[in-house]
mmCIF file of N, CA and C in Angstrom:
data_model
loop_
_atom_site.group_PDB
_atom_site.id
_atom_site.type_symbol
_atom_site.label_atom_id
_atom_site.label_comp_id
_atom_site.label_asym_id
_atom_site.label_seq_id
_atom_site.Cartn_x
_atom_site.Cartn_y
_atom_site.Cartn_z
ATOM 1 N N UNK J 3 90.394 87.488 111.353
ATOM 2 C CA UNK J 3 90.822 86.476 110.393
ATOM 3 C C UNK J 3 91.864 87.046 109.438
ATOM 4 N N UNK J 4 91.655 88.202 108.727
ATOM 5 C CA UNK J 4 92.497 88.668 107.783
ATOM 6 C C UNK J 4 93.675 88.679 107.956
ATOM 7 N N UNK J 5 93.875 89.631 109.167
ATOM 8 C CA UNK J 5 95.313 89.759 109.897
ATOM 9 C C UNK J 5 96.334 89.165 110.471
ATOM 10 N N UNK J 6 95.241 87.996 110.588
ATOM 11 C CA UNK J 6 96.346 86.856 111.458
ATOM 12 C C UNK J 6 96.421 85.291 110.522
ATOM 13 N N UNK J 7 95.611 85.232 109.658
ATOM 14 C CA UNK J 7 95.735 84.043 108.890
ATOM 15 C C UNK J 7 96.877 83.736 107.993
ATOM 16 N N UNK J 8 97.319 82.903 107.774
ATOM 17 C CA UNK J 8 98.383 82.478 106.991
ATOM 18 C C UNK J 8 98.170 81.753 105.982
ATOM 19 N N UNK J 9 96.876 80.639 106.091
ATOM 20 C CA UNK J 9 96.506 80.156 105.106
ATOM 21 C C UNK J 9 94.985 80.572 103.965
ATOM 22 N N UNK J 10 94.658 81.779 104.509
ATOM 23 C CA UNK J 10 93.575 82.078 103.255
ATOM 24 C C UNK J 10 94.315 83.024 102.587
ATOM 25 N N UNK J 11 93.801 82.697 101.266
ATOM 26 C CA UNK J 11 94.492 83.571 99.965
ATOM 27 C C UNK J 11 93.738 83.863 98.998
ATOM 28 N N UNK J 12 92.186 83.511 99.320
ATOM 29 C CA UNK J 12 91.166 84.582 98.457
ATOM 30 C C UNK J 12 89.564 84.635 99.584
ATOM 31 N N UNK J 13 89.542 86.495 99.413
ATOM 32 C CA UNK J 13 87.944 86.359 99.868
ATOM 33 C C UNK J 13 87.403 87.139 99.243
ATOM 34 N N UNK J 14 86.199 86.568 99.339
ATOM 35 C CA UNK J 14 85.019 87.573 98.642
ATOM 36 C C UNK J 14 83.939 88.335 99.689
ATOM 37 N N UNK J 15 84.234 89.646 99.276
ATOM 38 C CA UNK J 15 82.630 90.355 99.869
ATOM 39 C C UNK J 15 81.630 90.974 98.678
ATOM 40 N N UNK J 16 80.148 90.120 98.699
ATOM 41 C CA UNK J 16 79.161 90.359 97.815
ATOM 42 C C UNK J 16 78.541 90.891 98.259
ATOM 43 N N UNK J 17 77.085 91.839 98.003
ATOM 44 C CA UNK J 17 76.298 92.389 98.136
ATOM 45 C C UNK J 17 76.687 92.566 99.965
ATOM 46 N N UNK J 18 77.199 92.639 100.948
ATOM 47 C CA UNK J 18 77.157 92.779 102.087
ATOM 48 C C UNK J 18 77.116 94.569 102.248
ATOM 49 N N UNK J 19 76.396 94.998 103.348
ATOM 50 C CA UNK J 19 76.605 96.295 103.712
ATOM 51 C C UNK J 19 77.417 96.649 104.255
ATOM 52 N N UNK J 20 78.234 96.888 103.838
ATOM 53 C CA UNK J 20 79.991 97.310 104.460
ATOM 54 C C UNK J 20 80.113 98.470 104.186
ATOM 55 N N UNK J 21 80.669 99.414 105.421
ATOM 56 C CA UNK J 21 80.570 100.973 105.296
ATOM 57 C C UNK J 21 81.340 101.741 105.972
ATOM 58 N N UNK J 22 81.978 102.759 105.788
ATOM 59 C CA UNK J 22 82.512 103.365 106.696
ATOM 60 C C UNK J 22 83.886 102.798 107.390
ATOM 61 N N UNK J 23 83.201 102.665 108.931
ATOM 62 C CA UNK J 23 84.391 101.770 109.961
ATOM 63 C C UNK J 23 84.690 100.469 109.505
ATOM 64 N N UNK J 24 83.685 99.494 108.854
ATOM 65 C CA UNK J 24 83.597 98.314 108.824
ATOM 66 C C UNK J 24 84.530 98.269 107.416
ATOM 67 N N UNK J 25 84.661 99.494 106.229
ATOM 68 C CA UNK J 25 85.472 98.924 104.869
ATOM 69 C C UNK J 25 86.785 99.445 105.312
ATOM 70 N N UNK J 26 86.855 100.131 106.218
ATOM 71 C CA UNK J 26 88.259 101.048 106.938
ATOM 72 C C UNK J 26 88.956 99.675 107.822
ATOM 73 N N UNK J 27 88.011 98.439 108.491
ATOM 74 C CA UNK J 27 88.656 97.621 109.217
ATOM 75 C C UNK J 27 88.778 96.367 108.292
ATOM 76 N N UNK J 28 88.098 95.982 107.461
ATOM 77 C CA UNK J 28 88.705 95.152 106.646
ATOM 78 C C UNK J 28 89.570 95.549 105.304
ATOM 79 N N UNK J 29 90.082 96.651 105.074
ATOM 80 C CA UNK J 29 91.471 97.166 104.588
ATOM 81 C C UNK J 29 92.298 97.058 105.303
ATOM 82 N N UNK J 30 92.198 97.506 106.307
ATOM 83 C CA UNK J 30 93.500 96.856 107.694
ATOM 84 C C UNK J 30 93.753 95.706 107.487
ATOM 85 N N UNK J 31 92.792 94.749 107.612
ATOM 86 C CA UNK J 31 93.451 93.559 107.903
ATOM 87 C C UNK J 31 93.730 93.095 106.363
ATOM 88 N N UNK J 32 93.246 93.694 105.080
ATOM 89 C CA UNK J 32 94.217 92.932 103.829
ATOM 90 C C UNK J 32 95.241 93.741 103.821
ATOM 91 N N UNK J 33 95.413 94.781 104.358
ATOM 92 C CA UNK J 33 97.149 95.173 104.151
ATOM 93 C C UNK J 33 98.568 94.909 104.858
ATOM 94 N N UNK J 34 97.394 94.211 106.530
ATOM 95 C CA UNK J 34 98.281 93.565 107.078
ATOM 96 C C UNK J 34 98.581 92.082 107.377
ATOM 97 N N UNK J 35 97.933 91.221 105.701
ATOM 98 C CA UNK J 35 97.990 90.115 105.760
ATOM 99 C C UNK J 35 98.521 89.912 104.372
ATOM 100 N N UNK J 36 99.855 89.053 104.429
ATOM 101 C CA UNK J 36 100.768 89.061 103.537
ATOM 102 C C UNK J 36 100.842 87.967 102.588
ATOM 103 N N UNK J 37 99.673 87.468 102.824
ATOM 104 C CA UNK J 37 99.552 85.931 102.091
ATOM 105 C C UNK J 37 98.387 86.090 101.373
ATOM 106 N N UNK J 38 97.308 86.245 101.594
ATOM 107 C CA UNK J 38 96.316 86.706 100.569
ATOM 108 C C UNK J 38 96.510 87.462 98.828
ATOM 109 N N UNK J 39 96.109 86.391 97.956
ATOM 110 C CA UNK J 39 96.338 86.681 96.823
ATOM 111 C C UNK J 39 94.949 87.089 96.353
ATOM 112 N N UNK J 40 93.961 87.295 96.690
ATOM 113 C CA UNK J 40 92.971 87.281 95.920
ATOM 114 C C UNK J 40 91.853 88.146 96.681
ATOM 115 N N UNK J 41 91.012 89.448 96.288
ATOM 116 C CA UNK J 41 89.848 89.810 96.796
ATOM 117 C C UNK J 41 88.896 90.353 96.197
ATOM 118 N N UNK J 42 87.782 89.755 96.102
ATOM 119 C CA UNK J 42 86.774 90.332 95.778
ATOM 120 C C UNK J 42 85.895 91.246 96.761
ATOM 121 N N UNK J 43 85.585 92.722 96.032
ATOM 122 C CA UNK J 43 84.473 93.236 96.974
ATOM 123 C C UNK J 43 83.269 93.710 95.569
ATOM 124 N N UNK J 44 82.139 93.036 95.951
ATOM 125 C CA UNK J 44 81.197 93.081 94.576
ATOM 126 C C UNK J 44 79.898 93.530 95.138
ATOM 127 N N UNK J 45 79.015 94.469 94.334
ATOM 128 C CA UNK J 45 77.980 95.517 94.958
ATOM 129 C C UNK J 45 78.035 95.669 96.038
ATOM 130 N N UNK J 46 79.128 96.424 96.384
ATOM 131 C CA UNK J 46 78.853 97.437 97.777
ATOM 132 C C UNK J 46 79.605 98.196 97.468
ATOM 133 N N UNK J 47 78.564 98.894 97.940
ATOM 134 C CA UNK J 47 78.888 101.130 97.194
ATOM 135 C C UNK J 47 79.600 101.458 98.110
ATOM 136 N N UNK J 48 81.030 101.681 98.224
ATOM 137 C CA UNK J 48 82.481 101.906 98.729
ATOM 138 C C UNK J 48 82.351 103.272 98.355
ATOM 139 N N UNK J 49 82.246 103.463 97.013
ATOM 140 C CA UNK J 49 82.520 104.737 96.801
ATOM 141 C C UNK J 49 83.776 105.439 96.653
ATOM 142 N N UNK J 50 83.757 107.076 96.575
ATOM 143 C CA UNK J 50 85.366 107.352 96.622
ATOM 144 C C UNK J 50 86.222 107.352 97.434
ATOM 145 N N UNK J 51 85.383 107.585 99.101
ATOM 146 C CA UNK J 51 86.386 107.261 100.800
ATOM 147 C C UNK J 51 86.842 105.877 100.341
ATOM 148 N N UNK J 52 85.815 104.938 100.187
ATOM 149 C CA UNK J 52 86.338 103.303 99.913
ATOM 150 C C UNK J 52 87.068 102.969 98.826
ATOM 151 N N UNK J 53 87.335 103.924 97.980
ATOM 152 C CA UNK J 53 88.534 103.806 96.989
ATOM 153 C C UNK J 53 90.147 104.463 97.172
ATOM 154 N N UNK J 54 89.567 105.270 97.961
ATOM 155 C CA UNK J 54 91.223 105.813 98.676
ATOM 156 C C UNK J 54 91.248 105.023 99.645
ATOM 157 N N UNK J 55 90.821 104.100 100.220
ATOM 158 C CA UNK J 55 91.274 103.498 101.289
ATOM 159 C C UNK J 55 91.817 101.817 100.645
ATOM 160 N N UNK J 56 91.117 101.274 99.607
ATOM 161 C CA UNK J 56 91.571 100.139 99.118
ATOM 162 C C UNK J 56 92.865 100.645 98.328
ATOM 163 N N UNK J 57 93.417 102.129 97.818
ATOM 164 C CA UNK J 57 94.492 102.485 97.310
ATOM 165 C C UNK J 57 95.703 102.747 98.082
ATOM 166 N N UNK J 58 95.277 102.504 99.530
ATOM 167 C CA UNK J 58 96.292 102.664 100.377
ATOM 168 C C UNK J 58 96.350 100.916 100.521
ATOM 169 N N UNK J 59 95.810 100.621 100.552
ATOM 170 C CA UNK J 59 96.318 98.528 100.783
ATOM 171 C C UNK J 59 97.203 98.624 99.221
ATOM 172 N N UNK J 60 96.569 98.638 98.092
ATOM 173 C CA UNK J 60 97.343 98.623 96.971
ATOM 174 C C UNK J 60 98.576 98.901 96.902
ATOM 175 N N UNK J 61 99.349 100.688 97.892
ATOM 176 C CA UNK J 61 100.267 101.028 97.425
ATOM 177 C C UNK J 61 101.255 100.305 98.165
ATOM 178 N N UNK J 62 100.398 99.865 99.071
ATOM 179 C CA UNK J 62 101.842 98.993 100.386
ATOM 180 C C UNK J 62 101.490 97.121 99.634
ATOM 181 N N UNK J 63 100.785 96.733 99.626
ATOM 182 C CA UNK J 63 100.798 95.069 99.197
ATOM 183 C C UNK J 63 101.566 94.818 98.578
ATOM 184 N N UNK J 64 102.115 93.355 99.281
ATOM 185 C CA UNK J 64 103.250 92.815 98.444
ATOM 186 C C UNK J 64 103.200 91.431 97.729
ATOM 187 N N UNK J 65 101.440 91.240 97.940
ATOM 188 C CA UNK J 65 100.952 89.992 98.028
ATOM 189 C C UNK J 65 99.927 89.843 96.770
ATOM 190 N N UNK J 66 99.114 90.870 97.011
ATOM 191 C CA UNK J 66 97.566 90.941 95.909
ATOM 192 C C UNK J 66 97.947 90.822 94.602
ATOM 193 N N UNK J 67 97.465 89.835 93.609
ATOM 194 C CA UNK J 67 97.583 89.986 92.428
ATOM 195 C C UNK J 67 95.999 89.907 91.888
ATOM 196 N N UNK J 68 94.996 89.867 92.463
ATOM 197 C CA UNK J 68 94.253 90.286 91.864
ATOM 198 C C UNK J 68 93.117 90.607 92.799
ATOM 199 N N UNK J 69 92.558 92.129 92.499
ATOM 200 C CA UNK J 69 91.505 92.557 93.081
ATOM 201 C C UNK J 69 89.895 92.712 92.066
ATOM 202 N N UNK J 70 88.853 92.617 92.439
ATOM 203 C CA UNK J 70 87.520 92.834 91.970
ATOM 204 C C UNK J 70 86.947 93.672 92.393
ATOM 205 N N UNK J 71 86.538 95.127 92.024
ATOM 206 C CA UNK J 71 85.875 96.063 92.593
ATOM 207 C C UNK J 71 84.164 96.153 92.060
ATOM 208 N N UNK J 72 83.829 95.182 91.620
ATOM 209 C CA UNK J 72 82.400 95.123 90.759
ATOM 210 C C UNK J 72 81.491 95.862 91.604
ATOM 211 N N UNK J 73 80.763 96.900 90.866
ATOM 212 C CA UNK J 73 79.649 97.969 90.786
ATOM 213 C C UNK J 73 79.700 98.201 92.518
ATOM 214 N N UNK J 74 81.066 99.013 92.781
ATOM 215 C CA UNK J 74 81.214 99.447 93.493
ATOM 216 C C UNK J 74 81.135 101.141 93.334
ATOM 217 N N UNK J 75 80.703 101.820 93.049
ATOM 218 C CA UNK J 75 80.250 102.964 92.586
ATOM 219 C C UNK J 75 81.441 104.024 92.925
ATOM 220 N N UNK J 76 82.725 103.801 92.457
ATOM 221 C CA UNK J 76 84.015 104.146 92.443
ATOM 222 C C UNK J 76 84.112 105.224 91.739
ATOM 223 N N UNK J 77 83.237 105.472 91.001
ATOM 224 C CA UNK J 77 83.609 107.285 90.319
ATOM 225 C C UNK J 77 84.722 107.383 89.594
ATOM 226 N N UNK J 78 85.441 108.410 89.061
ATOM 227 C CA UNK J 78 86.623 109.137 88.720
ATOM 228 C C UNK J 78 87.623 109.174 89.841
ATOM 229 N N UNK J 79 86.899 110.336 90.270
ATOM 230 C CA UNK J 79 87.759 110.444 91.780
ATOM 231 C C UNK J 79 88.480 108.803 92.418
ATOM 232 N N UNK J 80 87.215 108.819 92.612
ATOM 233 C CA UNK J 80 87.738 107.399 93.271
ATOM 234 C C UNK J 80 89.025 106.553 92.372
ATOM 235 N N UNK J 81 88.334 106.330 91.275
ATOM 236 C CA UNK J 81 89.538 105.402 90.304
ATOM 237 C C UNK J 81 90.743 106.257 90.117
ATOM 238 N N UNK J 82 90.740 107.630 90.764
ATOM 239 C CA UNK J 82 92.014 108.019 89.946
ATOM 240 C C UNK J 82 93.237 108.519 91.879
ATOM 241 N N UNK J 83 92.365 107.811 92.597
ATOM 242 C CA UNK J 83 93.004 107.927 94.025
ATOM 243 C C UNK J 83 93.769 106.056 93.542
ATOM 244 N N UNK J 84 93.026 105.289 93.543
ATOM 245 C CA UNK J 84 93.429 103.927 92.754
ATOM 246 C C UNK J 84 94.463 103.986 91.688
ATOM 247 N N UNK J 85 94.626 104.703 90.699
ATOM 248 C CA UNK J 85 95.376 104.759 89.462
ATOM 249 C C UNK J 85 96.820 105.112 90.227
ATOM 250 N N UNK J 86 96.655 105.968 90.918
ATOM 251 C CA UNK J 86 97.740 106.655 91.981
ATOM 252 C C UNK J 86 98.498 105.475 92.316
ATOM 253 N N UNK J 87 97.707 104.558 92.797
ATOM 254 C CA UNK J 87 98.593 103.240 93.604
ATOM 255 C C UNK J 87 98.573 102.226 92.775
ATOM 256 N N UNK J 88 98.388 102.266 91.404
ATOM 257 C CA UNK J 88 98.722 101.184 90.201
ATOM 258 C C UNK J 88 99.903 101.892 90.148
ATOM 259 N N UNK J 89 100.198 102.736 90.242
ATOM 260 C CA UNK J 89 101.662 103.067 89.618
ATOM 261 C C UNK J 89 103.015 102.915 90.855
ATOM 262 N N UNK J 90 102.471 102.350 92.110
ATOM 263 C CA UNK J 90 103.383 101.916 92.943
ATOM 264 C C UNK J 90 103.448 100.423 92.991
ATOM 265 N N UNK J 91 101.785 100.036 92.733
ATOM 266 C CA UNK J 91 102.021 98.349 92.875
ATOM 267 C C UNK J 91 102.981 97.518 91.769
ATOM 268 N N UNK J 92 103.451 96.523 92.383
ATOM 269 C CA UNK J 92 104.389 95.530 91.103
ATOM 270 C C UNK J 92 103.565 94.078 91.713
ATOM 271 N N UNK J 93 102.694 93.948 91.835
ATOM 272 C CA UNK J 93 102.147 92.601 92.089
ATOM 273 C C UNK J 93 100.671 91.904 91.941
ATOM 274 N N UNK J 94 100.403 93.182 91.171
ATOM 275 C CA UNK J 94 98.599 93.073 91.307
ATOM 276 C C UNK J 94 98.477 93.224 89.519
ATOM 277 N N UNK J 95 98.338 91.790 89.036
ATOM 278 C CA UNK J 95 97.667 91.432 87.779
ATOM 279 C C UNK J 95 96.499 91.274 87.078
ATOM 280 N N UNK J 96 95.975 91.048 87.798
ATOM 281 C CA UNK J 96 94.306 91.434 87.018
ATOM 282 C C UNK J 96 93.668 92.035 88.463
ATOM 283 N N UNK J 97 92.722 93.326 87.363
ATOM 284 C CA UNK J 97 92.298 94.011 88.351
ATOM 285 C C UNK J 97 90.782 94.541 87.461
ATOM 286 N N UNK J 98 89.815 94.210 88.426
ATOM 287 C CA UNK J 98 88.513 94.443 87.666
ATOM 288 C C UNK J 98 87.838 95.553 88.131
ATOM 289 N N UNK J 99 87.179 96.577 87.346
ATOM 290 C CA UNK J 99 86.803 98.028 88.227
ATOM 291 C C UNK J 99 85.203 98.322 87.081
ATOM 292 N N UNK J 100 84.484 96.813 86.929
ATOM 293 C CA UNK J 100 83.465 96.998 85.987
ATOM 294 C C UNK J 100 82.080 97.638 87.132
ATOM 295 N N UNK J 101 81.306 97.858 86.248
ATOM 296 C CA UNK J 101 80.441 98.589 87.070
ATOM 297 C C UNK J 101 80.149 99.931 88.080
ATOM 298 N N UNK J 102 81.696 100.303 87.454
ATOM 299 C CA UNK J 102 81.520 101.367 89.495
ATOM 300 C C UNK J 102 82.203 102.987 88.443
ATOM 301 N N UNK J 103 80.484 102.920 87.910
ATOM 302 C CA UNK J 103 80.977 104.558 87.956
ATOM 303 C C UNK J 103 81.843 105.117 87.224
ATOM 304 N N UNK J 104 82.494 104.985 86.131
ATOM 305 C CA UNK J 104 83.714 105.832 85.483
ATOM 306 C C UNK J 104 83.749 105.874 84.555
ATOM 307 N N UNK J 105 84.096 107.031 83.977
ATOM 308 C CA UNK J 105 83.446 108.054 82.889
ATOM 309 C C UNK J 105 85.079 108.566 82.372
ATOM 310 N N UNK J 106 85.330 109.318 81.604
ATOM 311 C CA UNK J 106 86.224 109.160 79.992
ATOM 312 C C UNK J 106 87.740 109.488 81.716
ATOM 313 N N UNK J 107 87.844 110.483 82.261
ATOM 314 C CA UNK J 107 88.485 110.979 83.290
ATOM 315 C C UNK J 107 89.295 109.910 84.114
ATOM 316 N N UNK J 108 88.373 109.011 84.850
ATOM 317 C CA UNK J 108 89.105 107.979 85.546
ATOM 318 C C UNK J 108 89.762 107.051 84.422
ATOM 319 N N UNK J 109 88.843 106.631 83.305
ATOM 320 C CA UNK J 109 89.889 105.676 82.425
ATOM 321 C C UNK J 109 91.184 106.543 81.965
ATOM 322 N N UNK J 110 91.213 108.144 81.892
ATOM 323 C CA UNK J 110 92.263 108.196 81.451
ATOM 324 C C UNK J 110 93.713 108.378 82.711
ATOM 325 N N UNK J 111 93.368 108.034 83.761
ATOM 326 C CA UNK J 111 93.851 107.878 85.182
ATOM 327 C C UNK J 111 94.365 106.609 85.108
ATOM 328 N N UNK J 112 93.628 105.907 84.947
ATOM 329 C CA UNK J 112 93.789 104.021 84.762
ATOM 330 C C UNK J 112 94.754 104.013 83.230
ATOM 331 N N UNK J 113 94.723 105.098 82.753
ATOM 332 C CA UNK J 113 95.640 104.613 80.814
ATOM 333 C C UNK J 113 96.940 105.283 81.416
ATOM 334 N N UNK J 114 96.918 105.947 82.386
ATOM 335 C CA UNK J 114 98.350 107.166 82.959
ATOM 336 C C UNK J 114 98.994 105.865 83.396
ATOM 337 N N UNK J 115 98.579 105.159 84.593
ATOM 338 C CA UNK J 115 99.212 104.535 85.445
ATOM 339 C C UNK J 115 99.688 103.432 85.206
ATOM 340 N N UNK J 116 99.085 102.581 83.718
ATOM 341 C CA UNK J 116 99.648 101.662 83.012
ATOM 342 C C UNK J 116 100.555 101.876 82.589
ATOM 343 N N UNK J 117 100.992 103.284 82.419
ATOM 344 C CA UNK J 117 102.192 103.879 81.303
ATOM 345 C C UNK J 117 103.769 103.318 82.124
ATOM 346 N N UNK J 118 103.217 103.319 83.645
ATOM 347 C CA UNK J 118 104.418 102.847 84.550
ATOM 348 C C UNK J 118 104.220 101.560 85.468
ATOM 349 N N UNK J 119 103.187 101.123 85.611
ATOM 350 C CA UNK J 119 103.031 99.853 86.099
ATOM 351 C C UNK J 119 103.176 99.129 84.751
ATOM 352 N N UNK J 120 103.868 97.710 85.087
ATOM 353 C CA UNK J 120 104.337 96.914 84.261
ATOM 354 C C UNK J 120 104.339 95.250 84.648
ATOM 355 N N UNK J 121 103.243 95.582 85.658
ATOM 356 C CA UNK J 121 102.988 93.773 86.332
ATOM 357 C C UNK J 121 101.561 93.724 85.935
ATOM 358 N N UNK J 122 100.539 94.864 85.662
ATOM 359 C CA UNK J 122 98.591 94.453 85.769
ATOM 360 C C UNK J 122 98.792 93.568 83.898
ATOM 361 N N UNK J 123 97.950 92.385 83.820
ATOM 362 C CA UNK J 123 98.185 92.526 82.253
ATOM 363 C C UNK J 123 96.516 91.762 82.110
ATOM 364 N N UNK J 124 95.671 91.990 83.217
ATOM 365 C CA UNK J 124 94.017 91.865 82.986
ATOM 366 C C UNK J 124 93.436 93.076 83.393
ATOM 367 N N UNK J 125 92.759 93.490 82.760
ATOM 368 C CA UNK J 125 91.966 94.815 83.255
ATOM 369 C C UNK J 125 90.553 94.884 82.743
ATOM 370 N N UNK J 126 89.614 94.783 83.334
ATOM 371 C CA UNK J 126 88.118 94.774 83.174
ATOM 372 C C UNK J 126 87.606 95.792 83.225
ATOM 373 N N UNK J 127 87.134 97.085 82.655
ATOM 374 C CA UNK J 127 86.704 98.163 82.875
ATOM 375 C C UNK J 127 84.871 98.146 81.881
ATOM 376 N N UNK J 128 84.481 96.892 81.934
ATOM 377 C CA UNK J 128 83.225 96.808 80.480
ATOM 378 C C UNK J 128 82.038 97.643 82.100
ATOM 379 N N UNK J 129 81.078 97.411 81.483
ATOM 380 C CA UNK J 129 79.929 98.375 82.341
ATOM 381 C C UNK J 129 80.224 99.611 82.975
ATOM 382 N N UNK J 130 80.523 100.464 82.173
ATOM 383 C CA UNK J 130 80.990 102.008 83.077
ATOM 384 C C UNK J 130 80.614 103.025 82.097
ATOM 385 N N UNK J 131 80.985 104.075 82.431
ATOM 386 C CA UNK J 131 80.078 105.456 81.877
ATOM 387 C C UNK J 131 81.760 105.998 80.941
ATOM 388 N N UNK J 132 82.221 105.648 79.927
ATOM 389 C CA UNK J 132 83.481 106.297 79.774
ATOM 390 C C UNK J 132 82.758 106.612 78.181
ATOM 391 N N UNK J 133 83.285 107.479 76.898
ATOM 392 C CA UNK J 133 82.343 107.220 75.907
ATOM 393 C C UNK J 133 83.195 107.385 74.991
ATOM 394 N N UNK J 134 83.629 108.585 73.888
ATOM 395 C CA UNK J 134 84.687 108.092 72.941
ATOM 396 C C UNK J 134 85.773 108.633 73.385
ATOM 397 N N UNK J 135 86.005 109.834 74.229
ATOM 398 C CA UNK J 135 87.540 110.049 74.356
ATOM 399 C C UNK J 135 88.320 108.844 75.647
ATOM 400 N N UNK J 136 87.177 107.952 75.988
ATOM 401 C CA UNK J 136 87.476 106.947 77.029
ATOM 402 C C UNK J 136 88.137 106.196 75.978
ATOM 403 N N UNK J 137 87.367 105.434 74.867
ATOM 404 C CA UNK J 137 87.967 104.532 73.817
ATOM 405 C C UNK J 137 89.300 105.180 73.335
ATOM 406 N N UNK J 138 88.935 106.310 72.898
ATOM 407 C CA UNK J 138 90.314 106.998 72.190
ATOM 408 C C UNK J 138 91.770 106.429 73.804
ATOM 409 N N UNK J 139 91.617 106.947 74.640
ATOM 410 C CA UNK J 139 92.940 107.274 75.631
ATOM 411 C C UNK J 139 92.726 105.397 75.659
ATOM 412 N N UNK J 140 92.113 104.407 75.521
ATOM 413 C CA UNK J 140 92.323 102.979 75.709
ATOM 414 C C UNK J 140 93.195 102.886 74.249
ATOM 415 N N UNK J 141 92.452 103.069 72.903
ATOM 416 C CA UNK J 141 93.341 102.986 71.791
ATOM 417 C C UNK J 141 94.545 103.137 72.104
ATOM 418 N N UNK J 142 94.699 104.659 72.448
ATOM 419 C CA UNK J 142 95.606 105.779 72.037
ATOM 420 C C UNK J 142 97.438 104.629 72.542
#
């Protein structure tokens, strides 16, 4: 469906067990589907492999303006393989990364990559482990 559709432009994956081969084959098909504006992937623990791999759809999409990564247990690491490809994307405006894991390190990955992306202008980061030098680099 992903790859070949022309007319869907938002999906959601919730609580589904998606892992491995299965988050490796539906990144394929959102990076090679050029019409899709919209994806949610919400509780399923992706992790940091599943965050470098949704950062490789990010750095090539010419389409996504908004992704949902909810309590996807994305880490630092993970968010800062992601932050990497905020600073190539120009098309992805709100981007939600609540719940998954990230602590003062990845937000200050996510505060780097804003410094040069100049299209995200929603960003959801509430439920995560970041504490005051997280607030400080959001202030700062």
């Amino acid at each position: 469906i992903l790859k070949y559709s022309i007319t869907l432009r938002t999906i959601f994956f919730d609580d589904c067990q998606i892992q491995g081969k299965g988050l490796t084959a539906i990144c394929e098909g959102l990076k090679s589907n050029s019409f899709l504006k919209e994806a949610a992937i919400i509780h399923i623990k992706i992790g940091e492999d599943g965050a470098k791999i949704i950062a490789k759809v990010l750095k090539r999409s010419t389409a996504f303006t908004k992704l949902s990564l909810h309590a996807c247990d994305l880490g630092d690491n993970g968010v800062k393989a992601i932050a990497e490809a905020l600073k190539k994307n120009s098309t992805l405006t709100k981007f939600e990364i609540s719940g998954s894991n990230i602590g003062d390190s990845g937000l200050l990955a996510i505060s780097e990559a804003l410094q040069i992306n100049n299209t995200l202008t929603d960003l959801n980061i509430r439920e995560n482990h970041f504490g005051s030098k997280g607030a400080i680099v959001i202030a700062g």
